[in-house]
Amino acid sequence: GENVEQHPSTLSVQEGDSAVIKCTYSDSASNYFPWYKQELGKRPQLIIDIRSNVGEKKDQRIAVTLNKTAKHFSLHITETQPEDSAVYFCAARTDSWGKFQFGAGTQVVVTP
Amino acid sequence: GAVVSQHPSWVICKSGTSVKIECRSLDFQATTMFWYRQFPKQSLMLMATSNEGSKATYEQGVEKDKFLINHASLTLSTLTVTSAHPEDSSFYICSAPGRDFLNNEQFFGPGTRLTVL
């Protein structure tokens, strides 16, 4: 089955700096890669996603890149703000109705 | 977007009792729903896939007799934790694929915090 590894586990950045979180996956058949932001005690919220036929996607301060050959994808947050502080999870899915395999999560702390 | 609700949002129970958690898709039909468990400071771990009209599919290591899943309608899946023990205390979250087959997004419920005393 699919295995997703996520690094780093914690990330502290100064407000205004960029944050990068990286994930690798094992199943070359995986075709959908979402990123979720989860605040304490709340549901995961989708912040950006990318399909396997795309190499990069951007939405304002957030971008995701995908390298299918190397089987890794990354989340980039620019101009970080204190409200970006949360746990971020990457995930990978193999088929349209299939289950997600989540990474271990990254605790991001943005200090003013 | 699609909305998924869960009930209750939190529950405290005594050891040995059973607890039922409901997951509903409010504005779309979901033939498939997923149940996750999340321990503090850990990731979401898939427990089982709930299928409307058929048996649930459990992940390796998840006891099907302890975590009973019933997907009785196209909008409701229930997870019953039977004979709960303190180690079952966790955050339980369900999710469902959206109504658009071509849209890969899954929608998560708000979660249920279970505390077993």
PDB file of N, CA and C in Angstrom, chain B residues 74-110:
ATOM      1  N   LEU B  74     -27.731   6.627   2.280  1.00  0.00           N
ATOM      2  CA  LEU B  74     -26.754   7.348   1.455  1.00  0.00           C
ATOM      3  C   LEU B  74     -26.232   8.618   2.112  1.00  0.00           C
ATOM      4  N   THR B  75     -26.762   8.940   3.297  1.00  0.00           N
ATOM      5  CA  THR B  75     -26.312  10.156   3.973  1.00  0.00           C
ATOM      6  C   THR B  75     -25.853   9.908   5.399  1.00  0.00           C
ATOM      7  N   LEU B  76     -25.859   8.661   5.847  1.00  0.00           N
ATOM      8  CA  LEU B  76     -25.546   8.409   7.247  1.00  0.00           C
ATOM      9  C   LEU B  76     -24.669   7.170   7.414  1.00  0.00           C
ATOM     10  N   SER B  77     -23.578   7.352   8.137  1.00  0.00           N
ATOM     11  CA  SER B  77     -22.751   6.240   8.578  1.00  0.00           C
ATOM     12  C   SER B  77     -22.567   6.385  10.076  1.00  0.00           C
ATOM     13  N   THR B  78     -22.610   5.263  10.788  1.00  0.00           N
ATOM     14  CA  THR B  78     -22.408   5.318  12.226  1.00  0.00           C
ATOM     15  C   THR B  78     -21.244   4.421  12.619  1.00  0.00           C
ATOM     16  N   LEU B  79     -20.508   4.896  13.618  1.00  0.00           N
ATOM     17  CA  LEU B  79     -19.403   4.137  14.204  1.00  0.00           C
ATOM     18  C   LEU B  79     -19.751   3.904  15.663  1.00  0.00           C
ATOM     19  N   THR B  80     -19.813   2.656  16.069  1.00  0.00           N
ATOM     20  CA  THR B  80     -20.081   2.321  17.462  1.00  0.00           C
ATOM     21  C   THR B  80     -18.838   1.713  18.077  1.00  0.00           C
ATOM     22  N   VAL B  81     -18.349   2.377  19.108  1.00  0.00           N
ATOM     23  CA  VAL B  81     -17.215   1.850  19.858  1.00  0.00           C
ATOM     24  C   VAL B  81     -17.793   0.991  20.974  1.00  0.00           C
ATOM     25  N   THR B  82     -17.624  -0.300  20.885  1.00  0.00           N
ATOM     26  CA  THR B  82     -18.217  -1.196  21.867  1.00  0.00           C
ATOM     27  C   THR B  82     -17.247  -1.452  23.012  1.00  0.00           C
ATOM     28  N   SER B  83     -17.808  -1.604  24.197  1.00  0.00           N
ATOM     29  CA  SER B  83     -17.013  -1.865  25.397  1.00  0.00           C
ATOM     30  C   SER B  83     -15.767  -0.958  25.419  1.00  0.00           C
ATOM     31  N   ALA B  84     -16.034   0.324  25.429  1.00  0.00           N
ATOM     32  CA  ALA B  84     -14.944   1.295  25.344  1.00  0.00           C
ATOM     33  C   ALA B  84     -14.038   1.233  26.568  1.00  0.00           C
ATOM     34  N   HIS B  85     -12.751   1.462  26.319  1.00  0.00           N
ATOM     35  CA  HIS B  85     -11.756   1.510  27.392  1.00  0.00           C
ATOM     36  C   HIS B  85     -10.952   2.790  27.259  1.00  0.00           C
ATOM     37  N   PRO B  86     -10.253   3.193  28.303  1.00  0.00           N
ATOM     38  CA  PRO B  86      -9.512   4.456  28.240  1.00  0.00           C
ATOM     39  C   PRO B  86      -8.592   4.590  27.027  1.00  0.00           C
ATOM     40  N   GLU B  87      -8.042   3.498  26.557  1.00  0.00           N
ATOM     41  CA  GLU B  87      -7.148   3.577  25.396  1.00  0.00           C
ATOM     42  C   GLU B  87      -7.880   3.880  24.099  1.00  0.00           C
ATOM     43  N   ASP B  88      -9.219   3.825  24.137  1.00  0.00           N
ATOM     44  CA  ASP B  88     -10.025   4.201  22.971  1.00  0.00           C
ATOM     45  C   ASP B  88     -10.283   5.700  22.921  1.00  0.00           C
ATOM     46  N   SER B  89      -9.894   6.397  23.976  1.00  0.00           N
ATOM     47  CA  SER B  89     -10.072   7.850  23.990  1.00  0.00           C
ATOM     48  C   SER B  89      -9.275   8.453  22.843  1.00  0.00           C
ATOM     49  N   SER B  90      -9.945   9.212  22.016  1.00  0.00           N
ATOM     50  CA  SER B  90      -9.307   9.752  20.819  1.00  0.00           C
ATOM     51  C   SER B  90     -10.252  10.731  20.136  1.00  0.00           C
ATOM     52  N   PHE B  91      -9.768  11.303  19.056  1.00  0.00           N
ATOM     53  CA  PHE B  91     -10.573  12.190  18.211  1.00  0.00           C
ATOM     54  C   PHE B  91     -10.957  11.365  16.977  1.00  0.00           C
ATOM     55  N   TYR B  92     -12.247  11.160  16.769  1.00  0.00           N
ATOM     56  CA  TYR B  92     -12.725  10.344  15.649  1.00  0.00           C
ATOM     57  C   TYR B  92     -13.308  11.282  14.593  1.00  0.00           C
ATOM     58  N   ILE B  93     -12.827  11.129  13.362  1.00  0.00           N
ATOM     59  CA  ILE B  93     -13.245  12.010  12.269  1.00  0.00           C
ATOM     60  C   ILE B  93     -13.717  11.175  11.087  1.00  0.00           C
ATOM     61  N   CYS B  94     -14.814  11.568  10.494  1.00  0.00           N
ATOM     62  CA  CYS B  94     -15.267  10.884   9.290  1.00  0.00           C
ATOM     63  C   CYS B  94     -15.054  11.801   8.089  1.00  0.00           C
ATOM     64  N   SER B  95     -15.053  11.222   6.910  1.00  0.00           N
ATOM     65  CA  SER B  95     -14.957  12.021   5.694  1.00  0.00           C
ATOM     66  C   SER B  95     -15.735  11.335   4.587  1.00  0.00           C
ATOM     67  N   ALA B  96     -16.063  12.110   3.569  1.00  0.00           N
ATOM     68  CA  ALA B  96     -16.792  11.565   2.432  1.00  0.00           C
ATOM     69  C   ALA B  96     -16.308  12.237   1.155  1.00  0.00           C
ATOM     70  N   PRO B  97     -16.212  11.487   0.074  1.00  0.00           N
ATOM     71  CA  PRO B  97     -15.900  12.111  -1.212  1.00  0.00           C
ATOM     72  C   PRO B  97     -17.032  13.040  -1.620  1.00  0.00           C
ATOM     73  N   GLY B  98     -16.708  14.103  -2.351  1.00  0.00           N
ATOM     74  CA  GLY B  98     -17.723  15.043  -2.782  1.00  0.00           C
ATOM     75  C   GLY B  98     -18.644  14.470  -3.844  1.00  0.00           C
ATOM     76  N   ARG B  99     -19.671  15.218  -4.164  1.00  0.00           N
ATOM     77  CA  ARG B  99     -20.686  14.754  -5.096  1.00  0.00           C
ATOM     78  C   ARG B  99     -20.160  14.668  -6.514  1.00  0.00           C
ATOM     79  N   ASP B 100     -19.131  15.413  -6.816  1.00  0.00           N
ATOM     80  CA  ASP B 100     -18.589  15.453  -8.170  1.00  0.00           C
ATOM     81  C   ASP B 100     -17.570  14.337  -8.336  1.00  0.00           C
ATOM     82  N   PHE B 101     -17.910  13.369  -9.164  1.00  0.00           N
ATOM     83  CA  PHE B 101     -17.039  12.212  -9.333  1.00  0.00           C
ATOM     84  C   PHE B 101     -15.649  12.612  -9.803  1.00  0.00           C
ATOM     85  N   LEU B 102     -15.590  13.672 -10.591  1.00  0.00           N
ATOM     86  CA  LEU B 102     -14.306  14.081 -11.143  1.00  0.00           C
ATOM     87  C   LEU B 102     -13.502  14.923 -10.157  1.00  0.00           C
ATOM     88  N   ASN B 103     -14.143  15.373  -9.116  1.00  0.00           N
ATOM     89  CA  ASN B 103     -13.466  16.179  -8.105  1.00  0.00           C
ATOM     90  C   ASN B 103     -12.927  15.237  -7.042  1.00  0.00           C
ATOM     91  N   ASN B 104     -11.648  15.305  -6.819  1.00  0.00           N
ATOM     92  CA  ASN B 104     -11.037  14.339  -5.919  1.00  0.00           C
ATOM     93  C   ASN B 104     -11.182  14.675  -4.442  1.00  0.00           C
ATOM     94  N   GLU B 105     -11.710  15.857  -4.143  1.00  0.00           N
ATOM     95  CA  GLU B 105     -11.684  16.323  -2.771  1.00  0.00           C
ATOM     96  C   GLU B 105     -12.533  15.461  -1.862  1.00  0.00           C
ATOM     97  N   GLN B 106     -12.069  15.299  -0.633  1.00  0.00           N
ATOM     98  CA  GLN B 106     -12.867  14.681   0.408  1.00  0.00           C
ATOM     99  C   GLN B 106     -13.227  15.742   1.431  1.00  0.00           C
ATOM    100  N   PHE B 107     -14.390  15.559   2.019  1.00  0.00           N
ATOM    101  CA  PHE B 107     -14.895  16.530   2.986  1.00  0.00           C
ATOM    102  C   PHE B 107     -14.946  15.880   4.363  1.00  0.00           C
ATOM    103  N   PHE B 108     -14.368  16.569   5.325  1.00  0.00           N
ATOM    104  CA  PHE B 108     -14.262  16.014   6.661  1.00  0.00           C
ATOM    105  C   PHE B 108     -15.356  16.545   7.586  1.00  0.00           C
ATOM    106  N   GLY B 109     -15.797  15.676   8.469  1.00  0.00           N
ATOM    107  CA  GLY B 109     -16.681  16.105   9.538  1.00  0.00           C
ATOM    108  C   GLY B 109     -15.869  16.855  10.581  1.00  0.00           C
ATOM    109  N   PRO B 110     -16.549  17.479  11.535  1.00  0.00           N
ATOM    110  CA  PRO B 110     -15.864  18.281  12.557  1.00  0.00           C
ATOM    111  C   PRO B 110     -15.177  17.450  13.626  1.00  0.00           C
TER     112      PRO B 110
END
